[in-house]
Amino acid sequence: MAYDYTKRTDLKGDVDKQKQAHKVLKEITFKPALPQRGYNDRTLYVNLTDLTIEERPVTQQMKDKFIGGRGFGLWFLWNATQASTRWNDPENELIIAPGPLAGNTQYPGSGKSLVVTLSPMTDIPIDCNVGGYFGPLMKFCGFDALEIQGKAARDVILVIDGPKGRIAIEEAPLENVDSHVAAEVFTHQYADDEKDLPNVSVVSAGRAADHTRIGCLNFSWYDLRRKATRLKQAGRGGTGTVFRDKKLKALVVHGFPVKGDQNNPADLERIARIGVKMHKELHDFDDSQCHMRRQGTAHLVEIMDAYDLLPVHNFQYGNHPDTPRINSQVWDKRFTQGIPDGCWYGCSMACSKGADEHQVMTGPYRGHSNTVDGPEYETAAGVGANCGIFDPDWLLECNFYCDVYGIDTISFGTLCAFCMECWQRGILNAERTGGLEIKFGSGPAQLELMHQMAEGRGFGLIAGQGVARMKKIFAEKGWGEAQLLNDIGMEVKGLEFSQYMSKESLAQQGGYSLTNKGPQHDEAWLIFMDMVNKQIPTFEDKAEALFYFPIFRTWFGLNGLCKLPWNDIEPADNARTPEPAKVPEHVQNYCELFAGITGREIDRHELLRMSRGVYNFQRVFNLRQGKGQRAHDRPPYRAVGPVTVEEYTSRAERYDKQLKEILGVDPAGKSVEEKMALTREHREAQYEKLMDAVYKRRGWTPNGVPTLETLKEVGMDFPELVAVVEQHL
Amino acid sequence: MITVNGDPLEHEEGLTVQGILEAKNYKFPLLIAFVNGKLVKREDYRTTVVPDGAVVQITHLMGGG
Ligand code: SF4
């Protein structure tokens, strides 16, 4: 059929003709099945080099030790690779795994897939938690995970078709690789008819993933009300870059119509009961709490600005007078309201907002009218405030092209802000950028940088390597001093920071830098507890928070759950509980959900034990790959304190007060440089003490290596892990 | 003078919990307020008068992130 994609892409194309050009390279039949108590006990392995497609069993040990999702992904990756493996070696794998709880439609936030691979940014495992229908639909075809290894010779797609009992690797030469088009085209190619469209989900990366290390993956779902595909991103660490390096154009799953009991849960009534309780809570309180249903996470923009936490001009400052131009009121109007925007069935938090009818201003889709998926807070803060761009139209434009081209908005925002500061400080100029005037506040320059990345040309090729590599390149070329570049380049382990200011929160400096994958806020977000509430004043308190929260939050990724319904909504009597920050009632819900689906009763201690094993496993994995030690856990100074005179002066009252009250130094008569040096010495020493305290609490050596006792305690004392650790003791 | 999360804040006659949130620019929606150790419900923020010398804790839950 000739299909008119005007809703989503303004492109017209003949999907059938494109499909006819496919060449089947390998095809197998399989018997679709539904999981029992959340597990299929079967995974799918695909090798794109030798065209192997095979089913593999899930062992009881895998379920006990790694649970599912991110745990399965890490375990497969560990076994498939070696210490010397890099992201673009054929043996690197890309794993997509929902977890045992994924796909239930009773509890909000239950449709996540976890993507795991060796990252082109960090050379260690990256894990991303992503919505969209792919993982659950694949699970209900009969697979707990998809493992993709090898590299194809030409662009291919992998098709998992449950109703037809068919898995195939097909060459697909004609389809557009850009995600908004690819998702539409492949969805229509593999759905049987109009009614069947929601049963297809597509994973794709756009053309920029071919030329940058920050390529992301887009996971689609079919939005019945908009009659268009929508996209959610596995954003961090270059998953899309690995995908395109394997010459994957798309993964397509064609599943069965979704029903509420497809996990064959142990106790459907029990999960329905806690689901109803959560839906009521969201219904009753979201409008007076976080407005997730109207504004998504974009509601945070003005809140972060109010607390001096919104990154502005490459994390130099924490607020800006123009923030109201991109705050939640603006997005409330831009987002189409009245449409429940859940990225999986049954998610009544429904925060995956869409801005419809964005008129594209630049690039190959100029003049088209499109739905933009977002912006979420991270995007508004990163490509907006952090780059000094406070124009909602440019922000939507950037969000649109990031998704279309397959670019991580968080890394892009941070690296673009870094380039802009380099311009401000004369490290970059028109000669060095090939004429691109990459200045703070310039939406057109930001978009030009993005188009260059997409087309693999000009300065975009350098910027697309990420902040860590740019720092090195700029220093080697003698464009700037290495010390300054290292201070202002916001990356740890090779991954760019996400969009929160951590200067005034020592705990959050650890929340970012003492992470497994790099500075992403999904392990621990402690700024309020630490900086505002002052609930964790001592090193031991901070270490306890940096023990508990990363471990607890790992559990979402093991099970295929979304973190947002845990603490972006609060039960009525949460305030009366002894530890409201942990939202104990919701933690109890998760224990019940796990028991209700898998039949295995757990309590909050067991929940932590499950995560702690995988968390330590990932640390040892990092160690095997050459990272995972103290030297890799230090933040750039910009994340810790004021690097420049302007930064110090802008908050001089705060810093002077700290000198007096904390260090007992009278700032009067001292130059700003002297005061900055004292502040730096103090703050860096504090961070070293924090590392000591956190490592101790986590059961690691002062060098950040899990001890043998810890491995034993968490059930990860496999000989091969012990062997890695022993090299570092 | 009162203290809010350990920091001093000038006291004014008739100061309410809501007045403290405004003075401190506490805009985050998921807050828990204690005045001298006693929980104040959200619906009472505007009517609860805070006495001079009070120890006030405004706990922000995490959200976001
Ligand atoms: S809360 Fe938002 S991101 Fe999470 S599952 Fe629901 S719609 Fe998706």
PDB file of C-alpha atoms in Angstrom, chain A residues 509-697:
ATOM      1  CA  GLN A 509      29.279  14.579  43.220  1.00  0.00           C
ATOM      2  CA  GLY A 510      29.530  10.986  44.362  1.00  0.00           C
ATOM      3  CA  GLY A 511      26.061  10.252  42.963  1.00  0.00           C
ATOM      4  CA  TYR A 512      27.458  11.100  39.562  1.00  0.00           C
ATOM      5  CA  SER A 513      31.039   9.926  39.758  1.00  0.00           C
ATOM      6  CA  LEU A 514      30.880   6.834  41.966  1.00  0.00           C
ATOM      7  CA  THR A 515      28.612   5.160  39.441  1.00  0.00           C
ATOM      8  CA  ASN A 516      29.162   2.055  37.404  1.00  0.00           C
ATOM      9  CA  LYS A 517      28.424   3.392  33.942  1.00  0.00           C
ATOM     10  CA  GLY A 518      29.301   7.072  34.257  1.00  0.00           C
ATOM     11  CA  PRO A 519      27.595  10.274  35.390  1.00  0.00           C
ATOM     12  CA  GLN A 520      23.927   9.569  34.829  1.00  0.00           C
ATOM     13  CA  HIS A 521      21.530  10.527  37.596  1.00  0.00           C
ATOM     14  CA  ASP A 522      19.637   7.238  37.572  1.00  0.00           C
ATOM     15  CA  GLU A 523      21.846   5.671  40.258  1.00  0.00           C
ATOM     16  CA  ALA A 524      21.461   8.328  42.883  1.00  0.00           C
ATOM     17  CA  TRP A 525      19.927  11.785  42.976  1.00  0.00           C
ATOM     18  CA  LEU A 526      20.784  13.116  46.408  1.00  0.00           C
ATOM     19  CA  ILE A 527      20.929  16.875  45.959  1.00  0.00           C
ATOM     20  CA  PHE A 528      17.844  17.738  47.983  1.00  0.00           C
ATOM     21  CA  MET A 529      18.653  15.308  50.798  1.00  0.00           C
ATOM     22  CA  ASP A 530      22.167  16.664  51.017  1.00  0.00           C
ATOM     23  CA  MET A 531      22.168  20.322  49.999  1.00  0.00           C
ATOM     24  CA  VAL A 532      18.660  21.488  50.888  1.00  0.00           C
ATOM     25  CA  ASN A 533      17.344  19.217  53.647  1.00  0.00           C
ATOM     26  CA  LYS A 534      20.772  18.712  55.202  1.00  0.00           C
ATOM     27  CA  GLN A 535      19.689  15.212  56.193  1.00  0.00           C
ATOM     28  CA  ILE A 536      23.010  13.531  55.444  1.00  0.00           C
ATOM     29  CA  PRO A 537      25.624  15.817  57.025  1.00  0.00           C
ATOM     30  CA  THR A 538      28.413  13.331  57.811  1.00  0.00           C
ATOM     31  CA  PHE A 539      30.547  11.279  55.467  1.00  0.00           C
ATOM     32  CA  GLU A 540      28.958   8.157  56.915  1.00  0.00           C
ATOM     33  CA  ASP A 541      25.467   9.528  56.178  1.00  0.00           C
ATOM     34  CA  LYS A 542      26.396  10.344  52.616  1.00  0.00           C
ATOM     35  CA  ALA A 543      28.058   6.958  52.205  1.00  0.00           C
ATOM     36  CA  GLU A 544      24.920   5.239  53.458  1.00  0.00           C
ATOM     37  CA  ALA A 545      22.835   7.126  50.859  1.00  0.00           C
ATOM     38  CA  LEU A 546      25.393   6.233  48.195  1.00  0.00           C
ATOM     39  CA  PHE A 547      25.127   2.633  49.271  1.00  0.00           C
ATOM     40  CA  TYR A 548      21.349   2.375  49.468  1.00  0.00           C
ATOM     41  CA  PHE A 549      20.005   4.364  46.531  1.00  0.00           C
ATOM     42  CA  PRO A 550      22.212   3.016  43.719  1.00  0.00           C
ATOM     43  CA  ILE A 551      21.532  -0.513  44.901  1.00  0.00           C
ATOM     44  CA  PHE A 552      17.802   0.071  45.280  1.00  0.00           C
ATOM     45  CA  ARG A 553      17.493   1.785  41.912  1.00  0.00           C
ATOM     46  CA  THR A 554      19.388  -1.016  40.178  1.00  0.00           C
ATOM     47  CA  TRP A 555      16.390  -3.205  40.941  1.00  0.00           C
ATOM     48  CA  PHE A 556      14.166  -1.349  38.453  1.00  0.00           C
ATOM     49  CA  GLY A 557      16.578  -2.277  35.687  1.00  0.00           C
ATOM     50  CA  LEU A 558      16.686  -5.927  36.702  1.00  0.00           C
ATOM     51  CA  ASN A 559      12.926  -6.204  36.464  1.00  0.00           C
ATOM     52  CA  GLY A 560      11.975  -4.043  33.486  1.00  0.00           C
ATOM     53  CA  LEU A 561      10.396  -1.265  35.499  1.00  0.00           C
ATOM     54  CA  CYS A 562      10.343   2.506  35.271  1.00  0.00           C
ATOM     55  CA  LYS A 563      11.707   4.436  38.214  1.00  0.00           C
ATOM     56  CA  LEU A 564       9.310   7.378  37.929  1.00  0.00           C
ATOM     57  CA  PRO A 565       6.248   5.898  39.663  1.00  0.00           C
ATOM     58  CA  TRP A 566       8.462   5.120  42.650  1.00  0.00           C
ATOM     59  CA  ASN A 567       9.116   8.694  43.728  1.00  0.00           C
ATOM     60  CA  ASP A 568       7.499  11.172  41.375  1.00  0.00           C
ATOM     61  CA  ILE A 569       4.255  10.525  43.174  1.00  0.00           C
ATOM     62  CA  GLU A 570       3.831  10.199  46.882  1.00  0.00           C
ATOM     63  CA  PRO A 571       1.234   8.321  48.946  1.00  0.00           C
ATOM     64  CA  ALA A 572      -0.953  10.433  51.244  1.00  0.00           C
ATOM     65  CA  ASP A 573       0.713   9.374  54.463  1.00  0.00           C
ATOM     66  CA  ASN A 574       4.289   9.112  53.186  1.00  0.00           C
ATOM     67  CA  ALA A 575       5.304  12.022  55.402  1.00  0.00           C
ATOM     68  CA  ARG A 576       4.469  10.000  58.496  1.00  0.00           C
ATOM     69  CA  THR A 577       6.754   7.133  57.645  1.00  0.00           C
ATOM     70  CA  PRO A 578      10.204   6.945  59.241  1.00  0.00           C
ATOM     71  CA  GLU A 579      12.068   7.225  55.938  1.00  0.00           C
ATOM     72  CA  PRO A 580       9.869   9.145  53.512  1.00  0.00           C
ATOM     73  CA  ALA A 581      12.712   9.628  50.968  1.00  0.00           C
ATOM     74  CA  LYS A 582      12.605   5.896  50.326  1.00  0.00           C
ATOM     75  CA  VAL A 583       8.807   5.976  49.821  1.00  0.00           C
ATOM     76  CA  PRO A 584       8.357   2.800  51.891  1.00  0.00           C
ATOM     77  CA  GLU A 585       4.822   2.079  50.714  1.00  0.00           C
ATOM     78  CA  HIS A 586       5.964   1.957  47.123  1.00  0.00           C
ATOM     79  CA  VAL A 587       8.900  -0.264  48.020  1.00  0.00           C
ATOM     80  CA  GLN A 588       6.418  -2.630  49.597  1.00  0.00           C
ATOM     81  CA  ASN A 589       4.339  -2.467  46.399  1.00  0.00           C
ATOM     82  CA  TYR A 590       7.375  -3.617  44.437  1.00  0.00           C
ATOM     83  CA  CYS A 591       7.931  -6.548  46.775  1.00  0.00           C
ATOM     84  CA  GLU A 592       4.308  -7.543  46.275  1.00  0.00           C
ATOM     85  CA  LEU A 593       4.476  -7.065  42.539  1.00  0.00           C
ATOM     86  CA  PHE A 594       7.524  -9.325  42.383  1.00  0.00           C
ATOM     87  CA  ALA A 595       5.839 -11.965  44.514  1.00  0.00           C
ATOM     88  CA  GLY A 596       2.545 -11.634  42.647  1.00  0.00           C
ATOM     89  CA  ILE A 597       4.205 -12.284  39.296  1.00  0.00           C
ATOM     90  CA  THR A 598       7.056 -14.664  40.058  1.00  0.00           C
ATOM     91  CA  GLY A 599       5.519 -16.438  43.053  1.00  0.00           C
ATOM     92  CA  ARG A 600       8.634 -15.761  45.092  1.00  0.00           C
ATOM     93  CA  GLU A 601       8.020 -13.756  48.265  1.00  0.00           C
ATOM     94  CA  ILE A 602      10.591 -11.066  48.932  1.00  0.00           C
ATOM     95  CA  ASP A 603      10.973  -8.265  51.422  1.00  0.00           C
ATOM     96  CA  ARG A 604      12.895  -5.002  51.115  1.00  0.00           C
ATOM     97  CA  HIS A 605      16.096  -6.639  52.361  1.00  0.00           C
ATOM     98  CA  GLU A 606      15.920  -9.381  49.777  1.00  0.00           C
ATOM     99  CA  LEU A 607      15.187  -6.770  47.129  1.00  0.00           C
ATOM    100  CA  LEU A 608      18.466  -5.039  47.981  1.00  0.00           C
ATOM    101  CA  ARG A 609      20.352  -8.306  48.066  1.00  0.00           C
ATOM    102  CA  MET A 610      19.245  -9.088  44.515  1.00  0.00           C
ATOM    103  CA  SER A 611      20.520  -5.744  43.275  1.00  0.00           C
ATOM    104  CA  ARG A 612      23.684  -5.700  45.282  1.00  0.00           C
ATOM    105  CA  GLY A 613      24.969  -8.810  43.593  1.00  0.00           C
ATOM    106  CA  VAL A 614      24.485  -7.386  40.108  1.00  0.00           C
ATOM    107  CA  TYR A 615      25.844  -3.979  41.115  1.00  0.00           C
ATOM    108  CA  ASN A 616      29.074  -5.534  42.351  1.00  0.00           C
ATOM    109  CA  PHE A 617      29.238  -7.783  39.314  1.00  0.00           C
ATOM    110  CA  GLN A 618      29.154  -4.686  37.109  1.00  0.00           C
ATOM    111  CA  ARG A 619      31.940  -3.097  39.131  1.00  0.00           C
ATOM    112  CA  VAL A 620      34.118  -6.179  38.595  1.00  0.00           C
ATOM    113  CA  PHE A 621      33.220  -6.095  34.901  1.00  0.00           C
ATOM    114  CA  ASN A 622      34.516  -2.502  34.748  1.00  0.00           C
ATOM    115  CA  LEU A 623      37.656  -3.669  36.481  1.00  0.00           C
ATOM    116  CA  ARG A 624      38.178  -6.397  33.893  1.00  0.00           C
ATOM    117  CA  GLN A 625      37.858  -3.801  31.127  1.00  0.00           C
ATOM    118  CA  GLY A 626      40.531  -1.604  32.697  1.00  0.00           C
ATOM    119  CA  LYS A 627      38.403   0.842  34.673  1.00  0.00           C
ATOM    120  CA  GLY A 628      36.469   0.478  37.927  1.00  0.00           C
ATOM    121  CA  GLN A 629      39.097   1.924  40.248  1.00  0.00           C
ATOM    122  CA  ARG A 630      39.505   5.061  42.298  1.00  0.00           C
ATOM    123  CA  ALA A 631      41.241   6.945  39.486  1.00  0.00           C
ATOM    124  CA  HIS A 632      38.134   6.511  37.322  1.00  0.00           C
ATOM    125  CA  ASP A 633      35.740   7.831  39.938  1.00  0.00           C
ATOM    126  CA  ARG A 634      36.914  11.436  40.147  1.00  0.00           C
ATOM    127  CA  PRO A 635      34.761  14.226  38.743  1.00  0.00           C
ATOM    128  CA  PRO A 636      36.017  17.225  36.768  1.00  0.00           C
ATOM    129  CA  TYR A 637      36.400  20.211  39.041  1.00  0.00           C
ATOM    130  CA  ARG A 638      33.486  22.032  37.396  1.00  0.00           C
ATOM    131  CA  ALA A 639      31.221  19.443  39.064  1.00  0.00           C
ATOM    132  CA  VAL A 640      32.797  20.189  42.438  1.00  0.00           C
ATOM    133  CA  GLY A 641      33.385  23.930  42.627  1.00  0.00           C
ATOM    134  CA  PRO A 642      33.962  27.196  40.787  1.00  0.00           C
ATOM    135  CA  VAL A 643      36.595  26.848  38.059  1.00  0.00           C
ATOM    136  CA  THR A 644      36.678  30.456  36.917  1.00  0.00           C
ATOM    137  CA  VAL A 645      36.722  33.892  38.499  1.00  0.00           C
ATOM    138  CA  GLU A 646      33.293  34.617  36.991  1.00  0.00           C
ATOM    139  CA  GLU A 647      31.822  31.531  38.607  1.00  0.00           C
ATOM    140  CA  TYR A 648      33.262  32.411  41.997  1.00  0.00           C
ATOM    141  CA  THR A 649      32.201  36.034  41.737  1.00  0.00           C
ATOM    142  CA  SER A 650      28.662  35.146  40.696  1.00  0.00           C
ATOM    143  CA  ARG A 651      28.148  33.359  44.030  1.00  0.00           C
ATOM    144  CA  ALA A 652      30.799  35.166  46.050  1.00  0.00           C
ATOM    145  CA  GLU A 653      28.586  35.558  49.094  1.00  0.00           C
ATOM    146  CA  ARG A 654      28.080  31.793  49.296  1.00  0.00           C
ATOM    147  CA  TYR A 655      31.720  30.908  48.785  1.00  0.00           C
ATOM    148  CA  ASP A 656      33.036  33.618  51.103  1.00  0.00           C
ATOM    149  CA  LYS A 657      30.657  32.455  53.814  1.00  0.00           C
ATOM    150  CA  GLN A 658      31.875  28.889  53.411  1.00  0.00           C
ATOM    151  CA  LEU A 659      35.491  30.009  53.675  1.00  0.00           C
ATOM    152  CA  LYS A 660      34.696  31.738  56.932  1.00  0.00           C
ATOM    153  CA  GLU A 661      32.370  29.189  58.488  1.00  0.00           C
ATOM    154  CA  ILE A 662      33.853  25.925  57.276  1.00  0.00           C
ATOM    155  CA  LEU A 663      37.536  26.679  56.816  1.00  0.00           C
ATOM    156  CA  GLY A 664      37.812  29.453  59.396  1.00  0.00           C
ATOM    157  CA  VAL A 665      39.503  31.702  56.823  1.00  0.00           C
ATOM    158  CA  ASP A 666      38.685  35.387  56.675  1.00  0.00           C
ATOM    159  CA  PRO A 667      38.065  36.148  53.002  1.00  0.00           C
ATOM    160  CA  ALA A 668      38.591  39.874  53.481  1.00  0.00           C
ATOM    161  CA  GLY A 669      41.719  41.096  51.731  1.00  0.00           C
ATOM    162  CA  LYS A 670      42.159  37.894  49.750  1.00  0.00           C
ATOM    163  CA  SER A 671      42.079  37.929  45.952  1.00  0.00           C
ATOM    164  CA  VAL A 672      39.443  35.886  44.169  1.00  0.00           C
ATOM    165  CA  GLU A 673      42.208  33.602  42.903  1.00  0.00           C
ATOM    166  CA  GLU A 674      43.425  32.973  46.439  1.00  0.00           C
ATOM    167  CA  LYS A 675      39.922  32.257  47.640  1.00  0.00           C
ATOM    168  CA  MET A 676      39.297  29.939  44.700  1.00  0.00           C
ATOM    169  CA  ALA A 677      42.486  28.016  45.455  1.00  0.00           C
ATOM    170  CA  LEU A 678      41.483  27.540  49.095  1.00  0.00           C
ATOM    171  CA  THR A 679      37.990  26.471  48.093  1.00  0.00           C
ATOM    172  CA  ARG A 680      39.359  24.008  45.597  1.00  0.00           C
ATOM    173  CA  GLU A 681      41.816  22.464  47.967  1.00  0.00           C
ATOM    174  CA  HIS A 682      39.090  21.983  50.535  1.00  0.00           C
ATOM    175  CA  ARG A 683      36.470  20.620  48.173  1.00  0.00           C
ATOM    176  CA  GLU A 684      38.796  18.187  46.456  1.00  0.00           C
ATOM    177  CA  ALA A 685      39.926  16.876  49.835  1.00  0.00           C
ATOM    178  CA  GLN A 686      36.296  16.448  50.873  1.00  0.00           C
ATOM    179  CA  TYR A 687      35.644  14.399  47.773  1.00  0.00           C
ATOM    180  CA  GLU A 688      38.593  12.110  48.539  1.00  0.00           C
ATOM    181  CA  LYS A 689      37.154  11.528  52.020  1.00  0.00           C
ATOM    182  CA  LEU A 690      33.769  10.811  50.500  1.00  0.00           C
ATOM    183  CA  MET A 691      35.317   8.152  48.269  1.00  0.00           C
ATOM    184  CA  ASP A 692      36.935   6.528  51.305  1.00  0.00           C
ATOM    185  CA  ALA A 693      33.638   6.438  53.170  1.00  0.00           C
ATOM    186  CA  VAL A 694      31.618   5.146  50.237  1.00  0.00           C
ATOM    187  CA  TYR A 695      34.082   2.419  49.295  1.00  0.00           C
ATOM    188  CA  LYS A 696      34.125   1.272  52.898  1.00  0.00           C
ATOM    189  CA  ARG A 697      30.331   1.144  53.075  1.00  0.00           C
TER     190      ARG A 697
END
